[in-house]
GROMACS .gro file of C-alpha atoms in nm:
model
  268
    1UNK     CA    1   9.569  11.827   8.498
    2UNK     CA    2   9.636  11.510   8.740
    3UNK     CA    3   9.908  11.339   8.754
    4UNK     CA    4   9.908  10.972   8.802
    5UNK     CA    5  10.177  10.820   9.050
    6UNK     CA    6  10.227  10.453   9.123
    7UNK     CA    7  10.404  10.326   9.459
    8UNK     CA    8  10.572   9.999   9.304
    9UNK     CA    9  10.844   9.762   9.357
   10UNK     CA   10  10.898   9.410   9.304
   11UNK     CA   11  10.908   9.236   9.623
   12UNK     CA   12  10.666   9.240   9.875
   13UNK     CA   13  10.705   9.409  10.227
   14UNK     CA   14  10.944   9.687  10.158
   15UNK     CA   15  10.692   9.966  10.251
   16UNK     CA   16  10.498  10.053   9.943
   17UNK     CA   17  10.196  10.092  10.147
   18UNK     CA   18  10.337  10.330  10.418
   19UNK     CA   19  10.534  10.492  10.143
   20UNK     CA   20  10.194  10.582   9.948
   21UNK     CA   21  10.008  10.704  10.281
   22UNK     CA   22  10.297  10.948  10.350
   23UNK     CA   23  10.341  11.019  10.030
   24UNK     CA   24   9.932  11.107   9.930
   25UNK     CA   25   9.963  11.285  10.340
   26UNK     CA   26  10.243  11.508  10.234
   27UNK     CA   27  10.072  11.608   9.896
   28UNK     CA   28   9.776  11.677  10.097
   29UNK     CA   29   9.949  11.874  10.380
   30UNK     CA   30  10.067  12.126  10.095
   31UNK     CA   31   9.707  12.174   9.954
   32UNK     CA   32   9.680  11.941   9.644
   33UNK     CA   33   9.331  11.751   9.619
   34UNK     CA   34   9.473  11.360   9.648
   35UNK     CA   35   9.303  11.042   9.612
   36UNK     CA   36   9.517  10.715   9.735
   37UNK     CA   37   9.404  10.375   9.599
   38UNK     CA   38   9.445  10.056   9.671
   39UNK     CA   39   9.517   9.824   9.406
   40UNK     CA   40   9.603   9.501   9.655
   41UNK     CA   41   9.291   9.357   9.556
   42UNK     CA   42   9.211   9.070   9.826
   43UNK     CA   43   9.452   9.182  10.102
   44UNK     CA   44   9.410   9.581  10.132
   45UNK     CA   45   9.639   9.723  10.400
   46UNK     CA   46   9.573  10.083  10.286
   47UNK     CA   47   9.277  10.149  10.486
   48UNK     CA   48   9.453  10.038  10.822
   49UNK     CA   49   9.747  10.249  10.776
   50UNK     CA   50   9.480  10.518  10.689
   51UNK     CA   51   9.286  10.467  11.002
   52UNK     CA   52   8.988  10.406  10.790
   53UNK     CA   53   8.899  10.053  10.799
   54UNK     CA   54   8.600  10.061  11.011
   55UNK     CA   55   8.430  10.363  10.740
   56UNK     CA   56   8.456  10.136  10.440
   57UNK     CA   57   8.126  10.045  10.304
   58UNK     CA   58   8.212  10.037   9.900
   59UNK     CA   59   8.535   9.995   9.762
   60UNK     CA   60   8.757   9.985   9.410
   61UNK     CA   61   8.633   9.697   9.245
   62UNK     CA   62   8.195   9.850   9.325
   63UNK     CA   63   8.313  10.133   9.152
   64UNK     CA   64   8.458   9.911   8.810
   65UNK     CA   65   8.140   9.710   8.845
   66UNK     CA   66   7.876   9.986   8.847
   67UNK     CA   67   7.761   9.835   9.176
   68UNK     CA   68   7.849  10.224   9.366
   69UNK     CA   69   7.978  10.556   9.246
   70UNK     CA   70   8.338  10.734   9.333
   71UNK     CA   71   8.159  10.933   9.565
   72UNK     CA   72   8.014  10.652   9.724
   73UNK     CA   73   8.306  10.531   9.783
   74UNK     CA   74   8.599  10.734   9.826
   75UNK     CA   75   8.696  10.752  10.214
   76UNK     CA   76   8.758  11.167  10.357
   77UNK     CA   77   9.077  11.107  10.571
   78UNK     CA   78   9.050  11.246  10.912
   79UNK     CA   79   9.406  11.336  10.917
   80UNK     CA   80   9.443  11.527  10.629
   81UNK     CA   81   9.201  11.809  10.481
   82UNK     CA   82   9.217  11.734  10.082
   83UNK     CA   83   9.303  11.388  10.125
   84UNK     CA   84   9.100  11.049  10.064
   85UNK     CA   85   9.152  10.681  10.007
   86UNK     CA   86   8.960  10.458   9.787
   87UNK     CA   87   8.993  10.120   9.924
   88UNK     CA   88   9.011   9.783   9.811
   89UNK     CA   89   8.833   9.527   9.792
   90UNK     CA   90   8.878   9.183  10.066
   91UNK     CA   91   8.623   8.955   9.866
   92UNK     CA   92   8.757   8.982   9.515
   93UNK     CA   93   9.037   8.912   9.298
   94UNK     CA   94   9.287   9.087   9.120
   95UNK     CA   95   9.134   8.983   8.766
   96UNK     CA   96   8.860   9.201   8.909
   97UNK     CA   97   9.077   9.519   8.771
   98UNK     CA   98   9.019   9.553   8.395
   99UNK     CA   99   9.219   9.757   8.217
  100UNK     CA  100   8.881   9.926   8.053
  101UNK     CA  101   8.803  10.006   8.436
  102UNK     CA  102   9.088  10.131   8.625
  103UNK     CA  103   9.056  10.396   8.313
  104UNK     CA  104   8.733  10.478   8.367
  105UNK     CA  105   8.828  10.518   8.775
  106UNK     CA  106   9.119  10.752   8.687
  107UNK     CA  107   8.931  10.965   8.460
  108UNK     CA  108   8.634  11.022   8.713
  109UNK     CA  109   8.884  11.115   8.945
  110UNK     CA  110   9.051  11.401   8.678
  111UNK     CA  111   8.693  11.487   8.649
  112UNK     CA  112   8.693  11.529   8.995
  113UNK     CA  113   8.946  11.811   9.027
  114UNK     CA  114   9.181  11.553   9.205
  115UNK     CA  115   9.540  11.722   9.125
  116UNK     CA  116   9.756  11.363   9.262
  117UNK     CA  117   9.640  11.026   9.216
  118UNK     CA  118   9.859  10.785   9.414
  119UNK     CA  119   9.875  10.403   9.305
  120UNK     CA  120   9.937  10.182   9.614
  121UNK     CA  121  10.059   9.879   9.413
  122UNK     CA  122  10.069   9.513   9.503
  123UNK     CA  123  10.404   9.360   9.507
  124UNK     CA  124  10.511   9.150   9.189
  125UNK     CA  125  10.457   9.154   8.830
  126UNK     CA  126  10.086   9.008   8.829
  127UNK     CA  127   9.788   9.158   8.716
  128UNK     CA  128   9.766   9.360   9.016
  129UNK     CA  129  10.109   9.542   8.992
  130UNK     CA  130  10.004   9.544   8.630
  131UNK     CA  131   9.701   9.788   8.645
  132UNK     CA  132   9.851   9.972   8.914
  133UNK     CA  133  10.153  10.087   8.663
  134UNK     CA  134   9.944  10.071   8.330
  135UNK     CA  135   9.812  10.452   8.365
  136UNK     CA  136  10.126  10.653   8.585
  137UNK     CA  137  10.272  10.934   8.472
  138UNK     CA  138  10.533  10.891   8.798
  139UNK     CA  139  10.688  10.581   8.954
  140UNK     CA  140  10.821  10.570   9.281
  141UNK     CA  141  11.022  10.274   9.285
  142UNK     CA  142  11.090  10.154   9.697
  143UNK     CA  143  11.369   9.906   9.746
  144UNK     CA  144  11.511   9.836  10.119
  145UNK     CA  145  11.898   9.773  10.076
  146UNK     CA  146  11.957   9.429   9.977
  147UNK     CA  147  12.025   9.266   9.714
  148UNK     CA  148  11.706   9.054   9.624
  149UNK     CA  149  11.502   9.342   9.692
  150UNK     CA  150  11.716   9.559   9.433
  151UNK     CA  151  11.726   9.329   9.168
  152UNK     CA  152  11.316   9.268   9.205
  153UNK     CA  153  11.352   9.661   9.187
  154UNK     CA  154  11.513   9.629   8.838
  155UNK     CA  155  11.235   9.354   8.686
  156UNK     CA  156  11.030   9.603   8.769
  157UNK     CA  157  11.154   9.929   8.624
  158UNK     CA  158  11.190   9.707   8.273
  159UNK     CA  159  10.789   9.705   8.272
  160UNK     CA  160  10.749  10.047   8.354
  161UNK     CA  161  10.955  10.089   8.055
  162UNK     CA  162  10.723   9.871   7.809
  163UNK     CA  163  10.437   9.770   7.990
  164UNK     CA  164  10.257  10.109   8.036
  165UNK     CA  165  10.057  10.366   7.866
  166UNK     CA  166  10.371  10.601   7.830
  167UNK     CA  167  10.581  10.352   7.656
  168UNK     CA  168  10.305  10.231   7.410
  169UNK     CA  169  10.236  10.653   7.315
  170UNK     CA  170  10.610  10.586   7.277
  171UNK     CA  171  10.706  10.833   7.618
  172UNK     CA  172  10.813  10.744   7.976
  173UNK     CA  173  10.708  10.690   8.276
  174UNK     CA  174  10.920  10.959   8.520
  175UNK     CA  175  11.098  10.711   8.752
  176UNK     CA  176  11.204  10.808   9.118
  177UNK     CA  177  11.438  10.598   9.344
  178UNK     CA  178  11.298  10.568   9.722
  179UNK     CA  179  11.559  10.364   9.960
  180UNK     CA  180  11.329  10.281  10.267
  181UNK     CA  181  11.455  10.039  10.590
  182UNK     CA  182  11.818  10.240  10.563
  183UNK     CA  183  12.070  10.203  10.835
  184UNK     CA  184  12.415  10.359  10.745
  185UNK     CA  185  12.549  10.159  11.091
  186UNK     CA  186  12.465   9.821  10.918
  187UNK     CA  187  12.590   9.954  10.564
  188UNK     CA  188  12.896  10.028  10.730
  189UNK     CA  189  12.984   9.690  10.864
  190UNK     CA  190  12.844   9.532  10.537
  191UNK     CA  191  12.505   9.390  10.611
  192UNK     CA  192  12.364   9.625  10.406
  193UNK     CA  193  12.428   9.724  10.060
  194UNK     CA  194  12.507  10.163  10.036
  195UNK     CA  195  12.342  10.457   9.838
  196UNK     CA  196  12.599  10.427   9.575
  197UNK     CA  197  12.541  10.066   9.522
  198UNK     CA  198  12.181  10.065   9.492
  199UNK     CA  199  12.225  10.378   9.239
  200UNK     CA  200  12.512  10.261   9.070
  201UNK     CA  201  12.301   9.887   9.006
  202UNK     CA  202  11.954  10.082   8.908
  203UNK     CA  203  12.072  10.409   8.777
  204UNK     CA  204  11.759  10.559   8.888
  205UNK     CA  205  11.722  10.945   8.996
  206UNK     CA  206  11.709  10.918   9.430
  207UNK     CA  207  11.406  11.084   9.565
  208UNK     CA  208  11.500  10.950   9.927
  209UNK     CA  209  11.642  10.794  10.198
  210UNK     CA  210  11.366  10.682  10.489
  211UNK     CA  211  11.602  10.511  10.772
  212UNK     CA  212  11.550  10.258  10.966
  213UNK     CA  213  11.287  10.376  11.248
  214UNK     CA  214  11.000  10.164  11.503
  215UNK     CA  215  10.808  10.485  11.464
  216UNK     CA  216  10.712  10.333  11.103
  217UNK     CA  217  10.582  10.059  11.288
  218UNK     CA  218  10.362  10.252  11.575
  219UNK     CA  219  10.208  10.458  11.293
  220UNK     CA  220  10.080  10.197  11.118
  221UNK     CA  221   9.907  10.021  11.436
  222UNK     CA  222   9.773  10.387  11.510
  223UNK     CA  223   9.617  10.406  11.140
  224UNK     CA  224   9.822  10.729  11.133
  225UNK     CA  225  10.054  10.794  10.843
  226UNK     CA  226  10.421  10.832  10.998
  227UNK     CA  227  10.484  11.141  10.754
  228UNK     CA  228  10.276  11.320  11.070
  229UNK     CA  229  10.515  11.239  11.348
  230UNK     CA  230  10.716  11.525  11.266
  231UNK     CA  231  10.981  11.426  11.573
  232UNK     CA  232  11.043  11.082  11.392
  233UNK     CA  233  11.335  11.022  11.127
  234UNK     CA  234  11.113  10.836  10.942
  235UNK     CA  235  10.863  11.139  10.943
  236UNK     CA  236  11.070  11.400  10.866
  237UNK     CA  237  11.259  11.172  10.563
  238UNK     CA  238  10.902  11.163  10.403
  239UNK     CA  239  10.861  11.485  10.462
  240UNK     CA  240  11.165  11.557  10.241
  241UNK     CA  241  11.090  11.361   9.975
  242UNK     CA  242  10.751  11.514   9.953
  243UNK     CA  243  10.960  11.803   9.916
  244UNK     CA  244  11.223  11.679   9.650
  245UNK     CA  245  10.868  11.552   9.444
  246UNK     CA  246  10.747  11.901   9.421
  247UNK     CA  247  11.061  12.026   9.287
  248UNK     CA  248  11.201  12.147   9.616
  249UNK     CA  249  11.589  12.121   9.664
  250UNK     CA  250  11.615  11.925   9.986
  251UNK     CA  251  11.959  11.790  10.078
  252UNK     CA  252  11.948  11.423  10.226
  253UNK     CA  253  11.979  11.289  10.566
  254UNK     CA  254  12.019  10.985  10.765
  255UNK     CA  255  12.277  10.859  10.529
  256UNK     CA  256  12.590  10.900  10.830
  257UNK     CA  257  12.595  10.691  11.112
  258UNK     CA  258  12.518  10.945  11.400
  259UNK     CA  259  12.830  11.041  11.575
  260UNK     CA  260  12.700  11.001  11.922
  261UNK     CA  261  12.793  11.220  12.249
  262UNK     CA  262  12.989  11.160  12.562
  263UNK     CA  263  12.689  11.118  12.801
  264UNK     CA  264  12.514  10.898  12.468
  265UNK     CA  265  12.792  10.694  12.467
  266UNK     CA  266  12.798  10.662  12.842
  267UNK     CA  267  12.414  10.586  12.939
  268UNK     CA  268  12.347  10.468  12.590
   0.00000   0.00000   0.00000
């Protein structure tokens, strides 16, 4: 049986789209058959992250239209065995997604033997975000630690809670809690808002911590996900709440500011 997962939050640049190519790597990396989609209809970032943008020839919206088939379309990653991306589309927009085709989409891709399908959502509450949600059985909700990105987080967990399949069946979606752009040095002088804030405001089950890191930054202009730089903080942090999302118990790090050496603190 697949299970759905959508990559969501409310505001826009918080790392939903390196979050769902680390996330659909990891899944991968352990064996499951997982698709990654992109449902930023008109932008698509997915495919760079990916490293697939120059293999794209059909894309998300071809397959709603009838105009090319899943298998047309869906990208092999050359990372990852098990792994591939459906794209999305640069020409179109989001009232492209229908409601009656994203359906049709998910259930060729249960057909397919896919065991994760991972949601890449646009930021917002549009259409977009919208279709992206309608059909999860999982939310990952990613929030950096401030406050106008946690309170978008909240307007957003309200529509997973009304706005989706689950809640009109009368279930719920699973929600997960991802804190990404963490840096306990700037929480600790107050820049930042902590953990316990960002729980105690969203009361949301943590799946992870991803710290602060420029190796985020040189994956993505490598088209590698960072979840493969296993010497990175950022890497390894995925890597864990890969873990934690297969029902591993994996304690969490980065959360201390690192107590640094002598010979740290004397060449820095």
């Amino acid at each position: 049986m697949s299970r759905i997962v959508v990559v969501t939050s409310g505001k826009g640049g918080v790392g939903k789209t390196t979050t769902s190519a680390a996330f659909a790597t990891g899944l991968a990396m352990r064996g499951y058959k997982t698709a990654v989609i992109d449902f930023d209809v008109g932008l698509r970032n997915l495919d760079l992250i990916m490293g697939c943008e120059r293999r794209v020839v059909y894309d998300f919206v071809n397959v709603i239209n009838g105009e090319a088939s899943l298998k047309q379309a869906l990208i092999r990653d050359k990372h990852t065995e098990n792994l591939h991306v459906l794209p999305a589309s640069q020409t179109r927009d989001k009232d492209a997604l229908t409601q009656e085709g994203v359906g049709r989409v998910m259930d060729g891709l249960r057909d397919d033997g896919f065991d994760f399908i991972v949601c890449d959502s646009p930021a917002g509450i549009e259409r977009g975000a919208h279709m992206a949600m309608y059909f999860a059985d999982d939310a990952v909700v990613v929030t950096n630690p401030e406050v106008s990105s946690v309170r978008d987080s909240d307007r957003i967990l309200g529509l997973l809670q009304s706005k989706t399949q689950k809640a009109e069946q009368g279930g719920n979606v699973r929600e997960h809690l991802l804190i990404t752009r963490y840096s306990p040095t700037r929480v600790a002088s107050g820049e930042m808002l902590g953990m316990e804030d960002i729980l105690e405001i969203l009361a949301v089950p943590l799946i992870g911590v991803v710290p602060e890191s420029q190796s985020v930054l040189q994956a993505s202009n490598s088209g590698t996900p960072v979840i493969l730089d296993k010497t990175s903080d950022a890497g390894q942090a995925y890597d864990d709440f890969v873990r934690r999302f297969l029902g591993e118990t994996v304690p969490h790090r980065f959360l201390e500011v690192e107590k640094k050496g002598f010979l740290k603190r004397l060449f820095g």
